[in-house]
PDB file of C-alpha atoms in Angstrom:
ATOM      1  CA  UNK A1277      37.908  -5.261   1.218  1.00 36.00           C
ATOM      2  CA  UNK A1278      37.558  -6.135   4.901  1.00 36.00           C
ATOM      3  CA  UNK A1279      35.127  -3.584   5.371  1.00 37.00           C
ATOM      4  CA  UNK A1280      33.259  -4.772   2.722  1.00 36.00           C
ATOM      5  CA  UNK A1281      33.571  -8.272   3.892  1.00 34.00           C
ATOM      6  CA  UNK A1282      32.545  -7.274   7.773  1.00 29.00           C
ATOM      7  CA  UNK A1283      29.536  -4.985   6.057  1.00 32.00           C
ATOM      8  CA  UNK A1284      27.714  -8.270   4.208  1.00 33.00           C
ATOM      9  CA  UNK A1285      28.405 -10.477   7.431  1.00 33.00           C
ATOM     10  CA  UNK A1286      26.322  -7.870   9.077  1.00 34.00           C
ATOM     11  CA  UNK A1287      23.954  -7.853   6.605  1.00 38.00           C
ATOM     12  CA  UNK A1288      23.887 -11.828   6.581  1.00 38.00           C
ATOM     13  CA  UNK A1289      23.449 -11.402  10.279  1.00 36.00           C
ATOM     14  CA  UNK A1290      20.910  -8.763  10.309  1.00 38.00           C
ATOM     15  CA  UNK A1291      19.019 -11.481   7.371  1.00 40.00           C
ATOM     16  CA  UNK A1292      19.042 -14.528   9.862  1.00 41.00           C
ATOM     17  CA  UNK A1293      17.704 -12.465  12.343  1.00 33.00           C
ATOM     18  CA  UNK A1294      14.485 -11.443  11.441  1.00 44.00           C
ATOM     19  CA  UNK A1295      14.580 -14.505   9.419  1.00 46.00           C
ATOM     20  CA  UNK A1296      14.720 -16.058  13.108  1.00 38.00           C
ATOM     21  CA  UNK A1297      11.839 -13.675  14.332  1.00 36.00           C
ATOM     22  CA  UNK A1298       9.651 -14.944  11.599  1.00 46.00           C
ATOM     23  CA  UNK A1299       9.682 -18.215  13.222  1.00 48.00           C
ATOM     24  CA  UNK A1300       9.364 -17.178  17.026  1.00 45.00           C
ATOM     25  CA  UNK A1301       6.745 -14.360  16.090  1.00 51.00           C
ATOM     26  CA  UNK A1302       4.750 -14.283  12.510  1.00 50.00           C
ATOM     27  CA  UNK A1303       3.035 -11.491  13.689  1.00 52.00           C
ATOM     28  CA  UNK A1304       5.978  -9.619  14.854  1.00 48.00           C
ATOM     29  CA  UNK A1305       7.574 -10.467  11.184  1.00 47.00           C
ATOM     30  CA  UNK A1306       4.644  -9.041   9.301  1.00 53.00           C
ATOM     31  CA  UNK A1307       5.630  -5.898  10.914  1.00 61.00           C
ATOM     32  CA  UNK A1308       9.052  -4.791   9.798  1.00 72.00           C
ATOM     33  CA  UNK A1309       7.435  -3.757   6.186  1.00 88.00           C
ATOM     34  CA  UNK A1310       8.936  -0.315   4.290  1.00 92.00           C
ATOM     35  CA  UNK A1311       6.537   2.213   2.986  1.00 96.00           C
ATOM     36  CA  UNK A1312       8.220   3.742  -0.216  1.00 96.00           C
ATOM     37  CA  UNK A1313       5.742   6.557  -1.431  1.00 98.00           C
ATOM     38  CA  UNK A1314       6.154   9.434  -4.228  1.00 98.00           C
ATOM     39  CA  UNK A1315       4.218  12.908  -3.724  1.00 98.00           C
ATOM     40  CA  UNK A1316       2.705  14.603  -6.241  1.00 99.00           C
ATOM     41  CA  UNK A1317       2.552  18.493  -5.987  1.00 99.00           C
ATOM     42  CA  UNK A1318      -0.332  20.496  -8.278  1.00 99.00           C
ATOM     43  CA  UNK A1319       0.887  23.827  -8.980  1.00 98.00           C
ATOM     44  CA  UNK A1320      -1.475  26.168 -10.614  1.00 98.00           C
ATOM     45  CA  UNK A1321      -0.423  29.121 -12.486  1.00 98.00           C
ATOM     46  CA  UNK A1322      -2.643  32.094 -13.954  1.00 98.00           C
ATOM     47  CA  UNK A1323      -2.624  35.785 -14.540  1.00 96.00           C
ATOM     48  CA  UNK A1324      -2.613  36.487 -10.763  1.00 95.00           C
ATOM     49  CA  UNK A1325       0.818  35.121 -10.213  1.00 91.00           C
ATOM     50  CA  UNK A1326       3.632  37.947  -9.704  1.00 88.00           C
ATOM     51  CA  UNK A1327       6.848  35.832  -9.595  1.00 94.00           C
ATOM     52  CA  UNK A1328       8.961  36.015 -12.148  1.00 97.00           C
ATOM     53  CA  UNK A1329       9.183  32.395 -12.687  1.00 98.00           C
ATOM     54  CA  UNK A1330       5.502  32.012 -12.860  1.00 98.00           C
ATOM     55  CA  UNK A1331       5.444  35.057 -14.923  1.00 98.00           C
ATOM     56  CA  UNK A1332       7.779  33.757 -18.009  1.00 98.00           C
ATOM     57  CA  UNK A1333       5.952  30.104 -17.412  1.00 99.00           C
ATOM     58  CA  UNK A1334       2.496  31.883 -17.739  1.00 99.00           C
ATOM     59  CA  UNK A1335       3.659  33.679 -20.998  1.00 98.00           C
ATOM     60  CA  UNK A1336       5.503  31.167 -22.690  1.00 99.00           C
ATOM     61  CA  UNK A1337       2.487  28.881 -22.792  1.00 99.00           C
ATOM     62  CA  UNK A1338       0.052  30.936 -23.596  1.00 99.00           C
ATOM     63  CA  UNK A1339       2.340  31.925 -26.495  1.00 99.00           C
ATOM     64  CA  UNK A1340       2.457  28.322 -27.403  1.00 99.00           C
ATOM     65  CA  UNK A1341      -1.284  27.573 -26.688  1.00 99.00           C
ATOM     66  CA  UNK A1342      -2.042  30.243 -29.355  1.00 98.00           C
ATOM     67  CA  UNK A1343       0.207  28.956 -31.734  1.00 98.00           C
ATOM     68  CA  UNK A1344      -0.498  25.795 -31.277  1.00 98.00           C
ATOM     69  CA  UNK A1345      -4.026  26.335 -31.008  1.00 98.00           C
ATOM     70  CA  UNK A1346      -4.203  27.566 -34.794  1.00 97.00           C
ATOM     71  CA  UNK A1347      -3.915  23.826 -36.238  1.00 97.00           C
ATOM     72  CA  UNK A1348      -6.847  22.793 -34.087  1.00 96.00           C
ATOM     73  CA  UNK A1349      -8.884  26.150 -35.417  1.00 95.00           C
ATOM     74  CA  UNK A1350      -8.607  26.188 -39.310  1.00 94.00           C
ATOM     75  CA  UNK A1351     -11.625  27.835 -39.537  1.00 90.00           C
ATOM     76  CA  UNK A1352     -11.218  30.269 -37.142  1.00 93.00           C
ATOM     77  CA  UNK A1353     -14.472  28.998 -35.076  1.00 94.00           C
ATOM     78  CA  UNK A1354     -13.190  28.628 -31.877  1.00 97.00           C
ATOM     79  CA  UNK A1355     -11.701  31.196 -29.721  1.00 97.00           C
ATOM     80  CA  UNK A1356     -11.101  28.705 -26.196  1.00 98.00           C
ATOM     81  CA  UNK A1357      -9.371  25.800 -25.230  1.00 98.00           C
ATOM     82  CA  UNK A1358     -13.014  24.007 -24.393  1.00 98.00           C
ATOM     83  CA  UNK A1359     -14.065  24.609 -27.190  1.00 98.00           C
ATOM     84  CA  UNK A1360     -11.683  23.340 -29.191  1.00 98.00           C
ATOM     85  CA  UNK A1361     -11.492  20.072 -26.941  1.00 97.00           C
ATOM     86  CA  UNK A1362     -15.369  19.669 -26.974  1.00 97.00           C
ATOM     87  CA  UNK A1363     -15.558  20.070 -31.233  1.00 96.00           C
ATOM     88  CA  UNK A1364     -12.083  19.231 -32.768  1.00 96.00           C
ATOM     89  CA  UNK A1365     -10.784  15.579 -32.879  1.00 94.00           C
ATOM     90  CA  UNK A1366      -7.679  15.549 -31.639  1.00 96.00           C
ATOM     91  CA  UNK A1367      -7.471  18.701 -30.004  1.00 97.00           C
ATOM     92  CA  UNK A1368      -6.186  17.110 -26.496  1.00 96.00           C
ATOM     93  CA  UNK A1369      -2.591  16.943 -28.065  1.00 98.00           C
ATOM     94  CA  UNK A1370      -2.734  20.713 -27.020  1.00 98.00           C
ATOM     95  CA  UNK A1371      -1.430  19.654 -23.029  1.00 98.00           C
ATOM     96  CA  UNK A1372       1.670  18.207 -24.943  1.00 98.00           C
ATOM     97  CA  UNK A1373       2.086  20.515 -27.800  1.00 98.00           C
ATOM     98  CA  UNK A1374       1.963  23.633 -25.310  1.00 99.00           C
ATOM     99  CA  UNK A1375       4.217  21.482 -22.737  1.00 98.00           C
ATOM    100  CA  UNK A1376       7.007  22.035 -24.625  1.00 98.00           C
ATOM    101  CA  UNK A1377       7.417  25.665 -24.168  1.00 98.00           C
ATOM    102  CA  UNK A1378       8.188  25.036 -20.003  1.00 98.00           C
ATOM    103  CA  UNK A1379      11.639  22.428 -20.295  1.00 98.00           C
ATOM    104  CA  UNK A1380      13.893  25.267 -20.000  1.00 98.00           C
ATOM    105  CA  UNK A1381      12.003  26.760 -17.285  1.00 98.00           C
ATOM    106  CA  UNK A1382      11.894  23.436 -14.952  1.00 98.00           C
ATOM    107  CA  UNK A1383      15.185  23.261 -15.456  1.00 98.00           C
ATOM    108  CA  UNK A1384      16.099  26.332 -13.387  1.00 98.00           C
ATOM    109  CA  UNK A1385      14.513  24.432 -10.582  1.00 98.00           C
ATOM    110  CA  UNK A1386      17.100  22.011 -10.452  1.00 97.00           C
ATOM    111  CA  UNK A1387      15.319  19.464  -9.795  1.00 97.00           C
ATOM    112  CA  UNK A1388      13.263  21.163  -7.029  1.00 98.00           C
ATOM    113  CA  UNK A1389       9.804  21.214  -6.140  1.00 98.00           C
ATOM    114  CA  UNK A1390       8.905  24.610  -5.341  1.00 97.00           C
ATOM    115  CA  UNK A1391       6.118  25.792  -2.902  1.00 97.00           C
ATOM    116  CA  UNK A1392       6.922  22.547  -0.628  1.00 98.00           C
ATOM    117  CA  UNK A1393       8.675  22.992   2.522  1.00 97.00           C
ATOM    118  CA  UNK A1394       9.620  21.061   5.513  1.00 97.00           C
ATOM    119  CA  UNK A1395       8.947  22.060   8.891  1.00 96.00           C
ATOM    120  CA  UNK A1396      11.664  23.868   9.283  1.00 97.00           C
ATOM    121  CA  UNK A1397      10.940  25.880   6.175  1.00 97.00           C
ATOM    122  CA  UNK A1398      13.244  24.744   3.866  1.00 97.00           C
ATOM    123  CA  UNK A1399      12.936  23.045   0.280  1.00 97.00           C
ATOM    124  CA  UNK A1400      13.463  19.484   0.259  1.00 97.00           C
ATOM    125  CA  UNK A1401      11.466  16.825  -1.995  1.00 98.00           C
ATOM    126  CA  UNK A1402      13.199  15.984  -5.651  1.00 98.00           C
ATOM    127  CA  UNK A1403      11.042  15.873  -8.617  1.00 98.00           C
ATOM    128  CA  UNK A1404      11.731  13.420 -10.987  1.00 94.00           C
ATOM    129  CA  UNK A1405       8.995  13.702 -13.437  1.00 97.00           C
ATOM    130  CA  UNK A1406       6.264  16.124 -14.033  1.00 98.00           C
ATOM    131  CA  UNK A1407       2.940  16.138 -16.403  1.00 98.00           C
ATOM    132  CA  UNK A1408       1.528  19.730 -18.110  1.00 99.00           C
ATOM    133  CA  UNK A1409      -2.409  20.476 -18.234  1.00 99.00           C
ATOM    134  CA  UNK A1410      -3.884  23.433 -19.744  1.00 99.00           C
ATOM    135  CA  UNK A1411      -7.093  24.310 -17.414  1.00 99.00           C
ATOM    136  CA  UNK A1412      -9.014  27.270 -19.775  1.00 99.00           C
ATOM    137  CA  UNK A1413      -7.479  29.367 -21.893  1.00 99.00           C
ATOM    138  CA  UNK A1414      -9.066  31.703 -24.617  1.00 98.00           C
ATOM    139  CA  UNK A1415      -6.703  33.038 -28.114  1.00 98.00           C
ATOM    140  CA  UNK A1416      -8.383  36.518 -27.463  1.00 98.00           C
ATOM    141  CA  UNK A1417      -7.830  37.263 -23.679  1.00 98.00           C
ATOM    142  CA  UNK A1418      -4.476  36.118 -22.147  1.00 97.00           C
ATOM    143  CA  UNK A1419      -6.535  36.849 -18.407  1.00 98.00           C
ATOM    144  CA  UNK A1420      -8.279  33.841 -18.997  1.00 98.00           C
ATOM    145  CA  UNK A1421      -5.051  31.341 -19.461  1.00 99.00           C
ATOM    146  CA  UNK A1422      -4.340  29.103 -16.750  1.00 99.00           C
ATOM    147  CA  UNK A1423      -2.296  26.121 -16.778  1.00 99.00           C
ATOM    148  CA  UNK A1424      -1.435  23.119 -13.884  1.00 99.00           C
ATOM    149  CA  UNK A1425       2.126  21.763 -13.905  1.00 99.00           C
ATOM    150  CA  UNK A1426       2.313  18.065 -11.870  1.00 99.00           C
ATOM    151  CA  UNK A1427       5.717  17.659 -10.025  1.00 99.00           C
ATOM    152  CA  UNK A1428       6.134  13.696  -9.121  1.00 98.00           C
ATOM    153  CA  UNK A1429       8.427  13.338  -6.875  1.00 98.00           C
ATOM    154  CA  UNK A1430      11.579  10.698  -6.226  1.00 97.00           C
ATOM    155  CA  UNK A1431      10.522   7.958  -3.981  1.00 96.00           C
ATOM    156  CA  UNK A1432      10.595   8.745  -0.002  1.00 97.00           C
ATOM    157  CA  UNK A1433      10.682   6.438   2.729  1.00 96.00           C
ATOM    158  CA  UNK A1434       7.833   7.251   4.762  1.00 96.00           C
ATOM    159  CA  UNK A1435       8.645   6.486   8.351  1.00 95.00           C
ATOM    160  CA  UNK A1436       5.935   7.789  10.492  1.00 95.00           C
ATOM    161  CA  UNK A1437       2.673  10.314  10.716  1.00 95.00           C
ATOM    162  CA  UNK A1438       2.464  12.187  13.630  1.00 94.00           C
ATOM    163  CA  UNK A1439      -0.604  14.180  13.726  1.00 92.00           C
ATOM    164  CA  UNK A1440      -1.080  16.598  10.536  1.00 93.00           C
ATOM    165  CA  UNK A1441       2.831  15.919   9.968  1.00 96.00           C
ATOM    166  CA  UNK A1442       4.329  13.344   7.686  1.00 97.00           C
ATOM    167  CA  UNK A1443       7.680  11.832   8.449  1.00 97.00           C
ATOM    168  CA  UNK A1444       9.865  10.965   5.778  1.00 97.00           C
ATOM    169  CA  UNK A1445      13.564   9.768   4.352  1.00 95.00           C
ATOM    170  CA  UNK A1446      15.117   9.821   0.494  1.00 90.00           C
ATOM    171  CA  UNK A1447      15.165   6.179  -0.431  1.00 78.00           C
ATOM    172  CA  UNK A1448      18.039   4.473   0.614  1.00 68.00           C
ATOM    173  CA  UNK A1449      19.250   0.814  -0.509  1.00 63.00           C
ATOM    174  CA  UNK A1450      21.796   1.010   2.805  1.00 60.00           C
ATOM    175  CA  UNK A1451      19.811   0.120   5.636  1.00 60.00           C
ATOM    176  CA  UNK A1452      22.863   1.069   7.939  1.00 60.00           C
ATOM    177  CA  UNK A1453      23.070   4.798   6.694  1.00 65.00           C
ATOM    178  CA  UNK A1454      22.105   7.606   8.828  1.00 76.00           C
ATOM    179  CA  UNK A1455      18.885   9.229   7.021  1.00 82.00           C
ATOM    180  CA  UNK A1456      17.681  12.915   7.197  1.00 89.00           C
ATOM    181  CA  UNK A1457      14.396  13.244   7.889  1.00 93.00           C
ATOM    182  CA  UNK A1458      11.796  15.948   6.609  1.00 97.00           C
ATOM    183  CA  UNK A1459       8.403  16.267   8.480  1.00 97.00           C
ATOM    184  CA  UNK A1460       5.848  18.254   6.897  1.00 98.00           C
ATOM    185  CA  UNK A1461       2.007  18.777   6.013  1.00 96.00           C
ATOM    186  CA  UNK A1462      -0.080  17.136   3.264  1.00 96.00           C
ATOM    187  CA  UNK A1463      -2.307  19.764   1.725  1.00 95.00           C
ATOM    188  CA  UNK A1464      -5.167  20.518  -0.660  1.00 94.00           C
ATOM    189  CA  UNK A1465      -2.112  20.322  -3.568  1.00 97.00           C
ATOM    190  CA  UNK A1466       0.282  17.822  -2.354  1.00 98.00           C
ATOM    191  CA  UNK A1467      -0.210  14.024  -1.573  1.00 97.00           C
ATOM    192  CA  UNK A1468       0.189  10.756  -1.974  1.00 98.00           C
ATOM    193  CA  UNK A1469       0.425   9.485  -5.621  1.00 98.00           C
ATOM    194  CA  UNK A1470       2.147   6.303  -5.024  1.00 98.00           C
ATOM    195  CA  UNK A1471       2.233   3.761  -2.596  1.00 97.00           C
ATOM    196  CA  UNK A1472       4.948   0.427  -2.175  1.00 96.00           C
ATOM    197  CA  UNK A1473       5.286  -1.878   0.676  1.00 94.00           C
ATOM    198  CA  UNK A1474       8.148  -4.095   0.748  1.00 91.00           C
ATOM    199  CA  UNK A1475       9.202  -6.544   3.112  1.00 86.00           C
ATOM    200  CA  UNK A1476      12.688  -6.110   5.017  1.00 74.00           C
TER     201      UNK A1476
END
């Protein structure tokens, strides 16, 4: 308890301070903002992919799409996902029909967006929510299926850019914990997809 009673007196103290700078220097108080972003990573996947992950993901969807597809093609006058988009009402229900067939598969990632790494090569950003897109695909040639998976990642703190390289922390509430910070690159499939300032 006396740690936890020491801990909020800082806190208090740490309050009245900037509460203090406010006063002195609006300016400088208009400064001490946090940045809380998410990321959003685009991963395309089509015939030319060789891992075995992107592999069973390729297959089970266009299993599903085909399936699927059969409601939105009665009449057996469509043969490609555009087509069935541009003529049959209701057709877009296909991204979340077909979405279904990749749970079990982002569940081996544990929670991990793959492709992104830090500079020092190493996975790090969380995904928290994702969103399935079917880009073409055709019921008579499995060459022409390709699909785009959205990872959205947890929130980050981001601390800093320093030239290509963005500097970042997981979202702490504890402003007195030591963070671990990843730097890495934005790129054409991975940026910003939210943005949050909030005063501290």
């Amino acid at each position: 308890m006396k740690r936890c009673k020491i801990y909020q007196s800082k806190r208090r103290c740490s309050t009245h301070w900037q509460q203090a700078i406010g006063r002195l220097n609006p300016n400088k108080a208009q400064t001490m903002k946090r940045r809380i972003i998410t990321l959003c990573y685009k991963k395309i996947i089509d015939a030319n992919y060789s891992d075995e992950w992107c592999r069973n993901v390729f297959a089970a969807t266009y299993q599903e799409f085909k399936m699927q597809a059969q409601f939105y093609n009665q009449q057996k006058k469509h043969t490609t996902y555009k087509q069935m988009i541009d003529d049959v009402s209701g057709a877009n229900k296909l991204n979340f029909l077909v979405s279904a067939a990749i749970i079990d598969y982002l569940k081996e990632l544990n929670d991990q967006v793959p492709d992104v790494l830090n500079n020092l090569g190493r996975s790090f950003l969380r995904f928290r929510n994702f969103q399935f897109e079917i880009i073409q695909s055709d019921i008579t040639n499995s060459a022409s299926h390709a699909v785009a998976i959205y990872f959205m990642s947890q929130p980050l703190i981001w601390h800093d850019t320093v030239g290509d390289q963005m500097i970042t922390s997981e979202n702490y509430n504890d402003d007195d914990c030591e963070m671990i910070i990843n730097q890495f690159r934005l790129s054409e499939n991975l940026g910003i997809y939210t943005l949050q300032t909030l005063e501290i």
